[in-house]
Amino acid sequence: EAGVAQSPRYKIIEKRQSVAFWCNPISGHATLYWYQQILGQGPKLLIQFQNNGVVDDSQLPKDRFSAERLKGVDSTLKIQPAKLEDSAVYLCASSSLGTGDTEAFFGQGTRLTVV
Amino acid sequence: RKEVEQDPGPFNVPEGATVAFNCTYSNSASQSFFWYRQDCRKEPKLLMSVYSSGNEDGRFTAQLNRASQYISLLIRDSKLSDSATYLCVVNIVTGRRALTFGSGTRLQVQP
């Protein structure tokens, strides 16, 4: 079974530029998460989708971050404009249920460096 | 106060040692608990779920104390391959249903 796919693996941009990340979850998984992991910290939830609806985006900095999950499958996360403090690994995860009781499978992440 | 708190370590132990990690969580309504393992520059992966009665998987034992809002992970007979960061994960039920991660405890097993 294919895992969670993310691209790109690495991205370097200048501050104030825009960037987008793509995620394809495990087939059949209704729940998709985007997490931000800053070096030395645990993953922090940015947004959770159940199919193509948003369940929780309370920690998403909405003035610069946006995410969508059209058709309830793939998802994109965008940052516009980027700040230095956005340098982090952006992890996409999926699970079969959206209750937080089941395993979340993570992609390899996109390592973003803002200079 | 952080929702999930862990001692960041690092814990440096010799091969064969027994090591224990602790984790506390702030929301008493939390329902599900897990330990994830994250290797350097890799994604987190589920190590084991934590059940109220405690559970064991080979050399790994997880315990939950709901009254103290405390979770533990015990690793016996440490192997070099156990070197990683161990993330305490809680399903905090405060209108959200996603997993909340601690900052992780780094373990380095020495030969």
PDB file of C-alpha atoms in Angstrom:
ATOM      1  CA  GLU A   1       0.000   0.000   0.000  1.00  0.00           C
ATOM      2  CA  ALA A   2       1.377   3.387  -0.983  1.00  0.00           C
ATOM      3  CA  GLY A   3       2.047   5.802   1.845  1.00  0.00           C
ATOM      4  CA  VAL A   4       1.394   9.511   2.132  1.00  0.00           C
ATOM      5  CA  ALA A   5       3.114  11.355  -0.695  1.00  0.00           C
ATOM      6  CA  GLN A   6       4.396  14.902  -0.346  1.00  0.00           C
ATOM      7  CA  SER A   7       6.219  17.258  -2.661  1.00  0.00           C
ATOM      8  CA  PRO A   8       8.545  18.966  -2.911  1.00  0.00           C
ATOM      9  CA  ARG A   9      10.939  17.442  -0.377  1.00  0.00           C
ATOM     10  CA  TYR A  10      12.925  20.633   0.003  1.00  0.00           C
ATOM     11  CA  LYS A  11      12.266  24.275  -0.761  1.00  0.00           C
ATOM     12  CA  ILE A  12      14.330  27.397  -0.216  1.00  0.00           C
ATOM     13  CA  ILE A  13      12.660  30.775  -0.719  1.00  0.00           C
ATOM     14  CA  GLU A  14      13.259  34.357   0.226  1.00  0.00           C
ATOM     15  CA  LYS A  15      11.078  36.074   2.785  1.00  0.00           C
ATOM     16  CA  ARG A  16       7.932  37.629   1.371  1.00  0.00           C
ATOM     17  CA  GLN A  17       7.837  35.050  -1.440  1.00  0.00           C
ATOM     18  CA  SER A  18       5.059  32.490  -1.832  1.00  0.00           C
ATOM     19  CA  VAL A  19       5.305  28.731  -1.637  1.00  0.00           C
ATOM     20  CA  ALA A  20       2.948  25.785  -1.999  1.00  0.00           C
ATOM     21  CA  PHE A  21       3.159  22.220  -0.772  1.00  0.00           C
ATOM     22  CA  TRP A  22       1.238  19.246  -2.091  1.00  0.00           C
ATOM     23  CA  CYS A  23       0.017  16.108  -0.316  1.00  0.00           C
ATOM     24  CA  ASN A  24      -1.629  12.913  -1.515  1.00  0.00           C
ATOM     25  CA  PRO A  25      -2.946  10.840   1.414  1.00  0.00           C
ATOM     26  CA  ILE A  26      -3.286   7.093   1.664  1.00  0.00           C
ATOM     27  CA  SER A  27      -6.095   5.896  -0.557  1.00  0.00           C
ATOM     28  CA  GLY A  28      -9.395   5.780   1.277  1.00  0.00           C
ATOM     29  CA  HIS A  29      -8.290   7.914   4.225  1.00  0.00           C
ATOM     30  CA  ALA A  30     -10.936  10.519   4.872  1.00  0.00           C
ATOM     31  CA  THR A  31      -8.910  12.572   7.327  1.00  0.00           C
ATOM     32  CA  LEU A  32      -5.949  14.677   6.304  1.00  0.00           C
ATOM     33  CA  TYR A  33      -3.738  16.793   8.564  1.00  0.00           C
ATOM     34  CA  TRP A  34      -1.085  19.398   7.967  1.00  0.00           C
ATOM     35  CA  TYR A  35       1.457  19.781  10.755  1.00  0.00           C
ATOM     36  CA  GLN A  36       4.337  22.236  11.139  1.00  0.00           C
ATOM     37  CA  GLN A  37       7.462  20.957  12.880  1.00  0.00           C
ATOM     38  CA  ILE A  38      10.075  23.495  13.878  1.00  0.00           C
ATOM     39  CA  LEU A  39      13.515  22.119  14.677  1.00  0.00           C
ATOM     40  CA  GLY A  40      13.639  20.705  18.202  1.00  0.00           C
ATOM     41  CA  GLN A  41       9.861  20.777  18.666  1.00  0.00           C
ATOM     42  CA  GLY A  42       7.035  18.345  18.187  1.00  0.00           C
ATOM     43  CA  PRO A  43       4.643  18.614  15.246  1.00  0.00           C
ATOM     44  CA  LYS A  44       2.033  21.344  15.652  1.00  0.00           C
ATOM     45  CA  LEU A  45      -1.334  20.954  13.936  1.00  0.00           C
ATOM     46  CA  LEU A  46      -2.114  23.625  11.358  1.00  0.00           C
ATOM     47  CA  ILE A  47      -5.303  22.250   9.824  1.00  0.00           C
ATOM     48  CA  GLN A  48      -7.399  19.090   9.757  1.00  0.00           C
ATOM     49  CA  PHE A  49      -9.730  18.067   6.935  1.00  0.00           C
ATOM     50  CA  GLN A  50     -12.448  15.456   7.028  1.00  0.00           C
ATOM     51  CA  ASN A  51     -13.064  14.613   3.357  1.00  0.00           C
ATOM     52  CA  ASN A  52     -13.060  18.102   1.797  1.00  0.00           C
ATOM     53  CA  GLY A  53     -14.370  19.955   4.853  1.00  0.00           C
ATOM     54  CA  VAL A  54     -12.273  21.733   7.471  1.00  0.00           C
ATOM     55  CA  VAL A  55     -12.601  20.245  10.968  1.00  0.00           C
ATOM     56  CA  ASP A  56     -10.052  22.407  12.751  1.00  0.00           C
ATOM     57  CA  ASP A  57      -7.953  25.324  11.552  1.00  0.00           C
ATOM     58  CA  SER A  58      -7.698  27.142  14.860  1.00  0.00           C
ATOM     59  CA  GLN A  59      -3.890  27.160  14.789  1.00  0.00           C
ATOM     60  CA  LEU A  60      -3.511  28.131  11.134  1.00  0.00           C
ATOM     61  CA  PRO A  61      -2.120  31.686  10.712  1.00  0.00           C
ATOM     62  CA  LYS A  62      -4.818  32.648   8.291  1.00  0.00           C
ATOM     63  CA  ASP A  63      -3.285  35.980   7.354  1.00  0.00           C
ATOM     64  CA  ARG A  64      -0.583  34.113   5.444  1.00  0.00           C
ATOM     65  CA  PHE A  65      -1.414  30.407   5.360  1.00  0.00           C
ATOM     66  CA  SER A  66      -4.173  28.760   3.362  1.00  0.00           C
ATOM     67  CA  ALA A  67      -5.039  25.168   2.611  1.00  0.00           C
ATOM     68  CA  GLU A  68      -7.527  23.347   0.499  1.00  0.00           C
ATOM     69  CA  ARG A  69      -8.559  19.786  -0.161  1.00  0.00           C
ATOM     70  CA  LEU A  70     -10.589  19.761  -3.327  1.00  0.00           C
ATOM     71  CA  LYS A  71     -12.532  16.577  -4.073  1.00  0.00           C
ATOM     72  CA  GLY A  72     -11.574  15.210  -0.675  1.00  0.00           C
ATOM     73  CA  VAL A  73      -8.304  13.636  -1.812  1.00  0.00           C
ATOM     74  CA  ASP A  74      -5.172  15.707  -2.535  1.00  0.00           C
ATOM     75  CA  SER A  75      -4.403  18.812  -0.532  1.00  0.00           C
ATOM     76  CA  THR A  76      -2.260  21.899  -0.946  1.00  0.00           C
ATOM     77  CA  LEU A  77      -0.884  24.187   1.736  1.00  0.00           C
ATOM     78  CA  LYS A  78       0.195  27.682   0.729  1.00  0.00           C
ATOM     79  CA  ILE A  79       2.177  30.357   2.492  1.00  0.00           C
ATOM     80  CA  GLN A  80       1.968  33.906   1.164  1.00  0.00           C
ATOM     81  CA  PRO A  81       4.050  35.853   2.058  1.00  0.00           C
ATOM     82  CA  ALA A  82       6.597  33.727   3.871  1.00  0.00           C
ATOM     83  CA  LYS A  83       8.428  34.910   6.978  1.00  0.00           C
ATOM     84  CA  LEU A  84      11.735  33.730   8.409  1.00  0.00           C
ATOM     85  CA  GLU A  85       9.911  32.000  11.263  1.00  0.00           C
ATOM     86  CA  ASP A  86       8.061  29.794   8.777  1.00  0.00           C
ATOM     87  CA  SER A  87      11.254  27.785   8.300  1.00  0.00           C
ATOM     88  CA  ALA A  88      10.207  24.291   9.358  1.00  0.00           C
ATOM     89  CA  VAL A  89       9.248  20.857   8.099  1.00  0.00           C
ATOM     90  CA  TYR A  90       5.663  20.689   6.891  1.00  0.00           C
ATOM     91  CA  LEU A  91       4.226  17.254   7.489  1.00  0.00           C
ATOM     92  CA  CYS A  92       1.092  15.881   5.931  1.00  0.00           C
ATOM     93  CA  ALA A  93      -0.637  12.951   7.620  1.00  0.00           C
ATOM     94  CA  SER A  94      -3.760  10.936   7.005  1.00  0.00           C
ATOM     95  CA  SER A  95      -5.916   8.559   8.981  1.00  0.00           C
ATOM     96  CA  SER A  96      -8.932   6.436   8.253  1.00  0.00           C
ATOM     97  CA  LEU A  97     -11.044   8.056  10.963  1.00  0.00           C
ATOM     98  CA  GLY A  98     -11.178  11.634  12.134  1.00  0.00           C
ATOM     99  CA  THR A  99     -11.649  10.964  15.816  1.00  0.00           C
ATOM    100  CA  GLY A 100      -8.001  11.061  16.832  1.00  0.00           C
ATOM    101  CA  ASP A 101      -8.275   7.483  18.058  1.00  0.00           C
ATOM    102  CA  THR A 102      -6.512   5.868  15.132  1.00  0.00           C
ATOM    103  CA  GLU A 103      -2.998   5.911  13.822  1.00  0.00           C
ATOM    104  CA  ALA A 104      -1.946   8.876  11.729  1.00  0.00           C
ATOM    105  CA  PHE A 105       0.395   8.011   8.860  1.00  0.00           C
ATOM    106  CA  PHE A 106       2.862  10.724   7.948  1.00  0.00           C
ATOM    107  CA  GLY A 107       4.524  11.658   4.705  1.00  0.00           C
ATOM    108  CA  GLN A 108       8.242  12.417   4.580  1.00  0.00           C
ATOM    109  CA  GLY A 109       7.564  16.129   4.838  1.00  0.00           C
ATOM    110  CA  THR A 110       8.662  19.245   3.001  1.00  0.00           C
ATOM    111  CA  ARG A 111      11.630  21.021   4.532  1.00  0.00           C
ATOM    112  CA  LEU A 112      11.157  24.766   4.012  1.00  0.00           C
ATOM    113  CA  THR A 113      13.952  27.265   4.505  1.00  0.00           C
ATOM    114  CA  VAL A 114      13.069  30.944   4.354  1.00  0.00           C
ATOM    115  CA  VAL A 115      16.095  33.231   3.903  1.00  0.00           C
TER     116      VAL A 115
ATOM    117  CA  ARG B   1       1.172  25.510  30.332  1.00  0.00           C
ATOM    118  CA  LYS B   2       1.761  23.241  27.349  1.00  0.00           C
ATOM    119  CA  GLU B   3      -0.963  20.732  26.549  1.00  0.00           C
ATOM    120  CA  VAL B   4       1.552  17.875  26.426  1.00  0.00           C
ATOM    121  CA  GLU B   5       4.875  18.131  28.260  1.00  0.00           C
ATOM    122  CA  GLN B   6       7.912  15.921  27.993  1.00  0.00           C
ATOM    123  CA  ASP B   7      11.462  16.004  29.288  1.00  0.00           C
ATOM    124  CA  PRO B   8      13.480  16.860  26.143  1.00  0.00           C
ATOM    125  CA  GLY B   9      16.529  14.870  27.236  1.00  0.00           C
ATOM    126  CA  PRO B  10      18.788  13.802  25.715  1.00  0.00           C
ATOM    127  CA  PHE B  11      18.938  10.512  27.529  1.00  0.00           C
ATOM    128  CA  ASN B  12      22.305   8.868  26.893  1.00  0.00           C
ATOM    129  CA  VAL B  13      22.254   5.221  27.963  1.00  0.00           C
ATOM    130  CA  PRO B  14      24.475   2.187  27.287  1.00  0.00           C
ATOM    131  CA  GLU B  15      23.239  -0.766  25.286  1.00  0.00           C
ATOM    132  CA  GLY B  16      21.224  -3.127  27.437  1.00  0.00           C
ATOM    133  CA  ALA B  17      20.057  -0.429  29.821  1.00  0.00           C
ATOM    134  CA  THR B  18      16.464   0.189  30.850  1.00  0.00           C
ATOM    135  CA  VAL B  19      15.205   3.716  30.276  1.00  0.00           C
ATOM    136  CA  ALA B  20      11.908   5.401  31.091  1.00  0.00           C
ATOM    137  CA  PHE B  21      10.285   8.478  29.601  1.00  0.00           C
ATOM    138  CA  ASN B  22       7.498  10.467  31.169  1.00  0.00           C
ATOM    139  CA  CYS B  23       4.842  12.714  29.763  1.00  0.00           C
ATOM    140  CA  THR B  24       2.104  14.816  31.344  1.00  0.00           C
ATOM    141  CA  TYR B  25      -0.986  16.235  29.704  1.00  0.00           C
ATOM    142  CA  SER B  26      -3.143  19.120  30.838  1.00  0.00           C
ATOM    143  CA  ASN B  27      -6.647  18.243  29.662  1.00  0.00           C
ATOM    144  CA  SER B  28      -8.369  15.664  31.830  1.00  0.00           C
ATOM    145  CA  ALA B  29     -10.916  14.965  29.096  1.00  0.00           C
ATOM    146  CA  SER B  30      -8.246  13.520  26.816  1.00  0.00           C
ATOM    147  CA  GLN B  31      -9.270  10.137  25.484  1.00  0.00           C
ATOM    148  CA  SER B  32      -6.507   8.503  23.471  1.00  0.00           C
ATOM    149  CA  PHE B  33      -2.806   8.269  24.056  1.00  0.00           C
ATOM    150  CA  PHE B  34       0.112   7.156  21.936  1.00  0.00           C
ATOM    151  CA  TRP B  35       3.864   7.039  21.674  1.00  0.00           C
ATOM    152  CA  TYR B  36       5.333   7.890  18.286  1.00  0.00           C
ATOM    153  CA  ARG B  37       8.944   7.456  17.308  1.00  0.00           C
ATOM    154  CA  GLN B  38      10.791   9.895  15.068  1.00  0.00           C
ATOM    155  CA  ASP B  39      14.209   9.141  13.644  1.00  0.00           C
ATOM    156  CA  CYS B  40      16.503  12.024  12.726  1.00  0.00           C
ATOM    157  CA  ARG B  41      15.159  13.895   9.676  1.00  0.00           C
ATOM    158  CA  LYS B  42      12.357  11.361   9.228  1.00  0.00           C
ATOM    159  CA  GLU B  43       8.626  11.443   9.751  1.00  0.00           C
ATOM    160  CA  PRO B  44       6.974  10.321  13.014  1.00  0.00           C
ATOM    161  CA  LYS B  45       5.713   6.742  13.118  1.00  0.00           C
ATOM    162  CA  LEU B  46       3.414   5.080  15.601  1.00  0.00           C
ATOM    163  CA  LEU B  47       5.311   3.058  18.206  1.00  0.00           C
ATOM    164  CA  MET B  48       2.375   1.985  20.325  1.00  0.00           C
ATOM    165  CA  SER B  49      -0.967   3.014  21.700  1.00  0.00           C
ATOM    166  CA  VAL B  50      -1.336   3.446  25.450  1.00  0.00           C
ATOM    167  CA  TYR B  51      -4.238   1.746  27.174  1.00  0.00           C
ATOM    168  CA  SER B  52      -5.650   2.363  30.644  1.00  0.00           C
ATOM    169  CA  SER B  53      -4.592  -1.048  31.852  1.00  0.00           C
ATOM    170  CA  GLY B  54      -1.056  -0.606  30.565  1.00  0.00           C
ATOM    171  CA  ASN B  55       0.310  -2.524  27.630  1.00  0.00           C
ATOM    172  CA  GLU B  56       3.482  -4.158  26.467  1.00  0.00           C
ATOM    173  CA  ASP B  57       4.990  -4.764  23.062  1.00  0.00           C
ATOM    174  CA  GLY B  58       8.209  -6.735  23.265  1.00  0.00           C
ATOM    175  CA  ARG B  59      10.768  -4.597  25.070  1.00  0.00           C
ATOM    176  CA  PHE B  60       8.406  -1.617  25.270  1.00  0.00           C
ATOM    177  CA  THR B  61       5.880  -1.008  28.067  1.00  0.00           C
ATOM    178  CA  ALA B  62       3.450   1.894  28.176  1.00  0.00           C
ATOM    179  CA  GLN B  63       1.518   3.023  31.226  1.00  0.00           C
ATOM    180  CA  LEU B  64      -1.289   5.519  31.690  1.00  0.00           C
ATOM    181  CA  ASN B  65      -2.284   7.186  34.949  1.00  0.00           C
ATOM    182  CA  ARG B  66      -5.458   9.158  34.300  1.00  0.00           C
ATOM    183  CA  ALA B  67      -5.691  10.502  37.848  1.00  0.00           C
ATOM    184  CA  SER B  68      -2.256  12.101  37.558  1.00  0.00           C
ATOM    185  CA  GLN B  69      -2.600  12.786  33.812  1.00  0.00           C
ATOM    186  CA  TYR B  70       0.664  11.023  33.242  1.00  0.00           C
ATOM    187  CA  ILE B  71       1.947   8.638  30.581  1.00  0.00           C
ATOM    188  CA  SER B  72       5.145   6.663  30.602  1.00  0.00           C
ATOM    189  CA  LEU B  73       7.207   4.558  28.220  1.00  0.00           C
ATOM    190  CA  LEU B  74       9.702   1.991  29.447  1.00  0.00           C
ATOM    191  CA  ILE B  75      12.293   0.502  27.137  1.00  0.00           C
ATOM    192  CA  ARG B  76      14.134  -2.588  28.389  1.00  0.00           C
ATOM    193  CA  ASP B  77      17.390  -3.981  27.012  1.00  0.00           C
ATOM    194  CA  SER B  78      18.070  -0.873  24.893  1.00  0.00           C
ATOM    195  CA  LYS B  79      19.457  -1.406  21.392  1.00  0.00           C
ATOM    196  CA  LEU B  80      21.486   0.986  19.289  1.00  0.00           C
ATOM    197  CA  SER B  81      18.540   1.036  16.903  1.00  0.00           C
ATOM    198  CA  ASP B  82      16.321   2.511  19.642  1.00  0.00           C
ATOM    199  CA  SER B  83      18.163   5.830  19.284  1.00  0.00           C
ATOM    200  CA  ALA B  84      15.480   8.287  18.200  1.00  0.00           C
ATOM    201  CA  THR B  85      13.115  10.942  19.518  1.00  0.00           C
ATOM    202  CA  TYR B  86      10.038   9.609  21.300  1.00  0.00           C
ATOM    203  CA  LEU B  87       6.943  11.744  20.986  1.00  0.00           C
ATOM    204  CA  CYS B  88       4.112  11.589  23.488  1.00  0.00           C
ATOM    205  CA  VAL B  89       0.816  12.090  21.676  1.00  0.00           C
ATOM    206  CA  VAL B  90      -2.601  12.824  23.117  1.00  0.00           C
ATOM    207  CA  ASN B  91      -6.025  13.168  21.582  1.00  0.00           C
ATOM    208  CA  ILE B  92      -7.126  16.270  23.450  1.00  0.00           C
ATOM    209  CA  VAL B  93     -10.868  16.656  23.331  1.00  0.00           C
ATOM    210  CA  THR B  94     -11.495  20.405  23.420  1.00  0.00           C
ATOM    211  CA  GLY B  95     -13.582  20.702  20.302  1.00  0.00           C
ATOM    212  CA  ARG B  96     -10.678  19.366  18.326  1.00  0.00           C
ATOM    213  CA  ARG B  97     -10.127  15.772  17.427  1.00  0.00           C
ATOM    214  CA  ALA B  98      -6.589  15.831  16.092  1.00  0.00           C
ATOM    215  CA  LEU B  99      -3.541  14.447  17.775  1.00  0.00           C
ATOM    216  CA  THR B 100      -1.491  16.835  19.933  1.00  0.00           C
ATOM    217  CA  PHE B 101       2.216  16.127  20.140  1.00  0.00           C
ATOM    218  CA  GLY B 102       4.705  16.779  22.895  1.00  0.00           C
ATOM    219  CA  SER B 103       8.109  18.173  21.991  1.00  0.00           C
ATOM    220  CA  GLY B 104       9.719  14.755  22.218  1.00  0.00           C
ATOM    221  CA  THR B 105      12.412  13.095  24.294  1.00  0.00           C
ATOM    222  CA  ARG B 106      15.645  12.261  22.550  1.00  0.00           C
ATOM    223  CA  LEU B 107      17.266   8.917  23.302  1.00  0.00           C
ATOM    224  CA  GLN B 108      20.836   8.060  22.359  1.00  0.00           C
ATOM    225  CA  VAL B 109      21.917   4.476  23.033  1.00  0.00           C
ATOM    226  CA  GLN B 110      25.687   4.143  23.255  1.00  0.00           C
ATOM    227  CA  PRO B 111      27.680   1.000  22.320  1.00  0.00           C
TER     228      PRO B 111
END
